[in-house]
Coordinates of C-alpha atoms in Angstrom, one line a residue:
M1 CA 12.6 -17.4 -4.9
A2 CA 9.2 -19.1 -5.6
T3 CA 8.6 -20.3 -9.2
L4 CA 6.0 -18.5 -11.2
E5 CA 3.6 -21.4 -11.1
A6 CA 3.7 -21.4 -7.3
K7 CA 2.6 -17.8 -7.0
S8 CA -0.9 -16.3 -6.5
G9 CA -3.0 -14.7 -9.2
Y10 CA -6.3 -14.6 -11.0
V11 CA -8.0 -16.8 -13.6
C12 CA -10.8 -15.7 -15.9
I13 CA -12.7 -18.7 -17.1
P14 CA -15.4 -18.3 -19.8
Y15 CA -18.8 -19.3 -18.3
A16 CA -21.2 -21.2 -20.5
H17 CA -24.0 -22.1 -18.0
D18 CA -23.4 -25.8 -19.0
H19 CA -22.7 -28.9 -16.9
D20 CA -18.9 -28.3 -17.1
S21 CA -19.1 -24.7 -16.0
I22 CA -21.4 -25.5 -13.0
E23 CA -19.1 -28.4 -11.9
L24 CA -16.1 -26.2 -12.1
K25 CA -17.9 -23.4 -10.2
D26 CA -18.7 -25.9 -7.4
S27 CA -15.2 -27.2 -7.3
L28 CA -13.7 -23.7 -7.1
S29 CA -16.2 -22.6 -4.5
S30 CA -15.1 -25.4 -2.1
S31 CA -11.3 -25.0 -2.9
K32 CA -9.1 -23.8 -0.1
N33 CA -6.8 -22.5 -2.8
V34 CA -9.4 -19.9 -4.0
D35 CA -10.0 -16.9 -1.8
G36 CA -12.4 -15.1 -4.0
L37 CA -14.8 -16.2 -6.7
F38 CA -17.0 -13.9 -8.8
F39 CA -19.3 -13.7 -11.9
V40 CA -18.0 -10.9 -14.1
T41 CA -18.6 -9.2 -17.4
A42 CA -15.5 -8.5 -19.4
T43 CA -15.0 -5.6 -21.7
F44 CA -11.9 -5.8 -24.0
S45 CA -10.2 -2.7 -25.2
D46 CA -9.9 -1.8 -28.9
N47 CA -6.1 -2.5 -28.5
S48 CA -6.4 -6.0 -27.2
S49 CA -9.6 -7.4 -28.8
P50 CA -8.0 -8.2 -32.2
Y51 CA -5.7 -10.7 -30.4
F52 CA -8.6 -12.4 -28.7
S53 CA -11.4 -12.5 -31.2
S54 CA -12.8 -15.7 -29.8
S55 CA -13.1 -14.3 -26.3
S56 CA -16.3 -14.4 -24.2
T57 CA -18.3 -11.7 -22.4
H58 CA -19.2 -13.6 -19.2
Y59 CA -16.5 -15.1 -17.0
M60 CA -16.0 -16.7 -13.7
L61 CA -13.1 -14.9 -12.0
A62 CA -11.2 -16.8 -9.3
R63 CA -8.4 -15.4 -7.1
F64 CA -6.0 -18.3 -6.4
K65 CA -3.2 -18.7 -3.9
K66 CA -1.1 -21.2 -5.9
Y67 CA -1.4 -21.8 -9.7
T68 CA -0.1 -25.4 -9.4
A69 CA -3.2 -26.3 -7.4
I70 CA -5.6 -25.0 -10.0
K71 CA -3.8 -26.0 -13.2
K72 CA -5.2 -29.6 -13.4
E73 CA -8.8 -28.4 -13.3
L74 CA -8.2 -25.8 -15.9
G75 CA -6.7 -28.4 -18.2
K76 CA -9.9 -30.5 -18.0
Y77 CA -12.0 -27.4 -18.8
S78 CA -9.9 -26.3 -21.8
K79 CA -12.0 -25.0 -24.7
E80 CA -11.7 -23.0 -27.9
V81 CA -12.5 -19.8 -26.0
P82 CA -9.4 -18.9 -24.0
T83 CA -9.1 -18.9 -20.2
F84 CA -6.9 -16.1 -19.0
V85 CA -4.5 -16.8 -16.2
F86 CA -2.6 -13.9 -14.5
N87 CA 0.3 -15.1 -12.4
V88 CA 1.3 -12.2 -10.0
K89 CA 4.9 -11.3 -10.2
D90 CA 5.0 -8.3 -7.8
N91 CA 2.4 -7.0 -5.4
L92 CA 2.8 -3.2 -5.5
F93 CA 0.4 -2.6 -2.6
E94 CA -2.7 -3.8 -0.9
R95 CA -4.9 -1.8 1.6
D96 CA -8.3 -1.5 3.1
V97 CA -10.7 0.7 1.1
E98 CA -14.3 1.7 1.8
G99 CA -16.9 -0.2 -0.2
N100 CA -16.9 -3.6 -1.8
L101 CA -14.7 -4.9 -4.6
N102 CA -16.7 -4.2 -7.8
F103 CA -14.3 -3.7 -10.6
I104 CA -10.9 -5.0 -11.8
S105 CA -9.0 -3.1 -14.5
M106 CA -6.1 -4.6 -16.4
Y107 CA -3.5 -2.8 -18.5
Y108 CA -0.3 -3.6 -20.3
L109 CA 3.0 -1.6 -20.5
E110 CA 4.5 -1.5 -24.0
H111 CA 8.1 -1.0 -22.8
G112 CA 8.3 -3.3 -19.8
E113 CA 8.8 -2.3 -16.2
N114 CA 11.8 -0.3 -15.2
I115 CA 12.4 0.9 -11.6
D116 CA 11.6 4.6 -12.4
D117 CA 8.3 3.6 -14.2
I118 CA 7.3 1.4 -11.3
D119 CA 7.9 4.2 -8.8
D120 CA 5.8 6.6 -10.9
I121 CA 3.0 4.1 -11.3
V122 CA 2.9 3.2 -7.6
Y123 CA 2.9 6.9 -6.7
S124 CA 0.1 7.7 -9.1
I125 CA -2.1 4.7 -8.1
A126 CA -1.6 5.1 -4.4
K127 CA -3.2 8.6 -4.6
R128 CA -6.4 7.0 -6.0
D129 CA -8.5 6.2 -3.0
Q130 CA -10.7 3.6 -4.7
V131 CA -7.7 1.3 -5.6
Q132 CA -7.4 -1.4 -3.0
K133 CA -4.8 -3.6 -4.7
A134 CA -2.2 -3.3 -7.5
D135 CA -0.1 -6.1 -9.0
F136 CA 2.2 -6.7 -11.9
A137 CA 1.4 -10.0 -13.5
R138 CA 2.2 -12.3 -16.4
L139 CA -0.5 -13.5 -18.7
Q140 CA -0.8 -17.0 -20.0
L141 CA -3.7 -18.6 -21.9
V142 CA -5.4 -22.0 -21.5
C143 CA -7.2 -23.1 -24.6
K144 CA -7.4 -25.9 -27.1
E145 CA -5.7 -23.8 -29.9
D146 CA -3.4 -20.9 -29.6
P147 CA -4.7 -17.6 -30.9
K148 CA -3.9 -16.7 -34.5
F149 CA -1.8 -13.7 -33.3
A150 CA 0.3 -13.9 -30.2
F151 CA -0.3 -11.1 -27.7
P152 CA 3.1 -9.4 -27.4
F153 CA 2.8 -7.9 -23.9
N154 CA 2.1 -11.0 -21.8
D155 CA 4.9 -10.2 -19.3
H156 CA 3.9 -6.7 -18.5
I157 CA 0.4 -6.7 -17.2
L158 CA -0.8 -4.4 -14.5
I159 CA -3.9 -5.3 -12.5
L160 CA -5.9 -2.9 -10.3
E161 CA -8.7 -4.0 -7.9
L162 CA -11.1 -1.2 -7.1
S163 CA -13.7 -0.9 -4.4
S164 CA -16.5 1.5 -4.9
T165 CA -20.2 2.1 -4.2
K166 CA -20.6 3.8 -7.6
S167 CA -21.6 2.2 -10.9
H168 CA -19.3 0.2 -13.1
Q169 CA -19.4 2.9 -15.7
S170 CA -18.4 5.5 -13.2
T171 CA -15.6 3.3 -11.9
N172 CA -14.4 2.7 -15.5
K173 CA -14.1 6.5 -16.0
Y174 CA -12.2 6.7 -12.8
C175 CA -9.8 4.0 -14.0
E176 CA -9.3 5.8 -17.3
K177 CA -8.4 9.1 -15.5
T178 CA -5.9 7.1 -13.5
R179 CA -4.4 5.7 -16.7
M180 CA -4.1 9.1 -18.3
N181 CA -2.4 10.5 -15.2
I182 CA 0.3 7.8 -15.6
C183 CA 0.6 8.3 -19.3
R184 CA 1.3 12.0 -18.8
K185 CA 4.5 10.9 -17.0
G186 CA 5.7 9.4 -20.3
I187 CA 4.8 5.8 -19.5
V188 CA 3.0 4.0 -22.3
M189 CA 0.2 2.1 -20.5
N190 CA -2.7 0.8 -22.5
N191 CA -6.1 -0.7 -21.5
F192 CA -6.2 -4.5 -21.8
F193 CA -9.6 -5.4 -20.4
S194 CA -11.9 -4.6 -17.5
L195 CA -14.0 -6.8 -15.4
S196 CA -17.3 -5.6 -13.9
I197 CA -18.2 -7.8 -10.9
L198 CA -21.8 -8.9 -11.0
E199 CA -22.0 -11.4 -8.1
K200 CA -19.7 -12.7 -5.4
L201 CA -19.8 -16.5 -5.3
K202 CA -17.2 -16.9 -2.5

């Protein structure tokens, strides 16, 4: 079985429009390890924002194939504002959906992932025609100093990629309805943060 660091995932890097940010953007744009690069706006939920009070609003989002290949670059870019790395543990499904990727919604489960919960989650999400990809992931932070309060649900992150021609606000409401449908099954699933895609860089 592949080690966690060898797996694919996502990285959300705070974008400061400075020399370091531009240099990193150019490096990620040319990297064969990155199969998607975007400018995004992040909206943290009321549940997660107390843990990440130093977070940014604008991020560069990269989808990577192997974390080991991107780890060195992130270390050079380490700042006070955390970079969020999501290493994918399990891909629930991936499919073609009409429209372009325009929104990524992230959640956390309070009670981990048991088989029955996963079945219910996959069934509920698969019925939502805007969801093109769903993954369980593990969160880790890259920053100069650890946050004052450790986020207790790092190992139980759910990531949904959505494709839509509608507004980000409309897609966010669609995601919330999806979450509520799952919560009605007795699964405690909370919003973590959402990423509105502003521009595709690669």
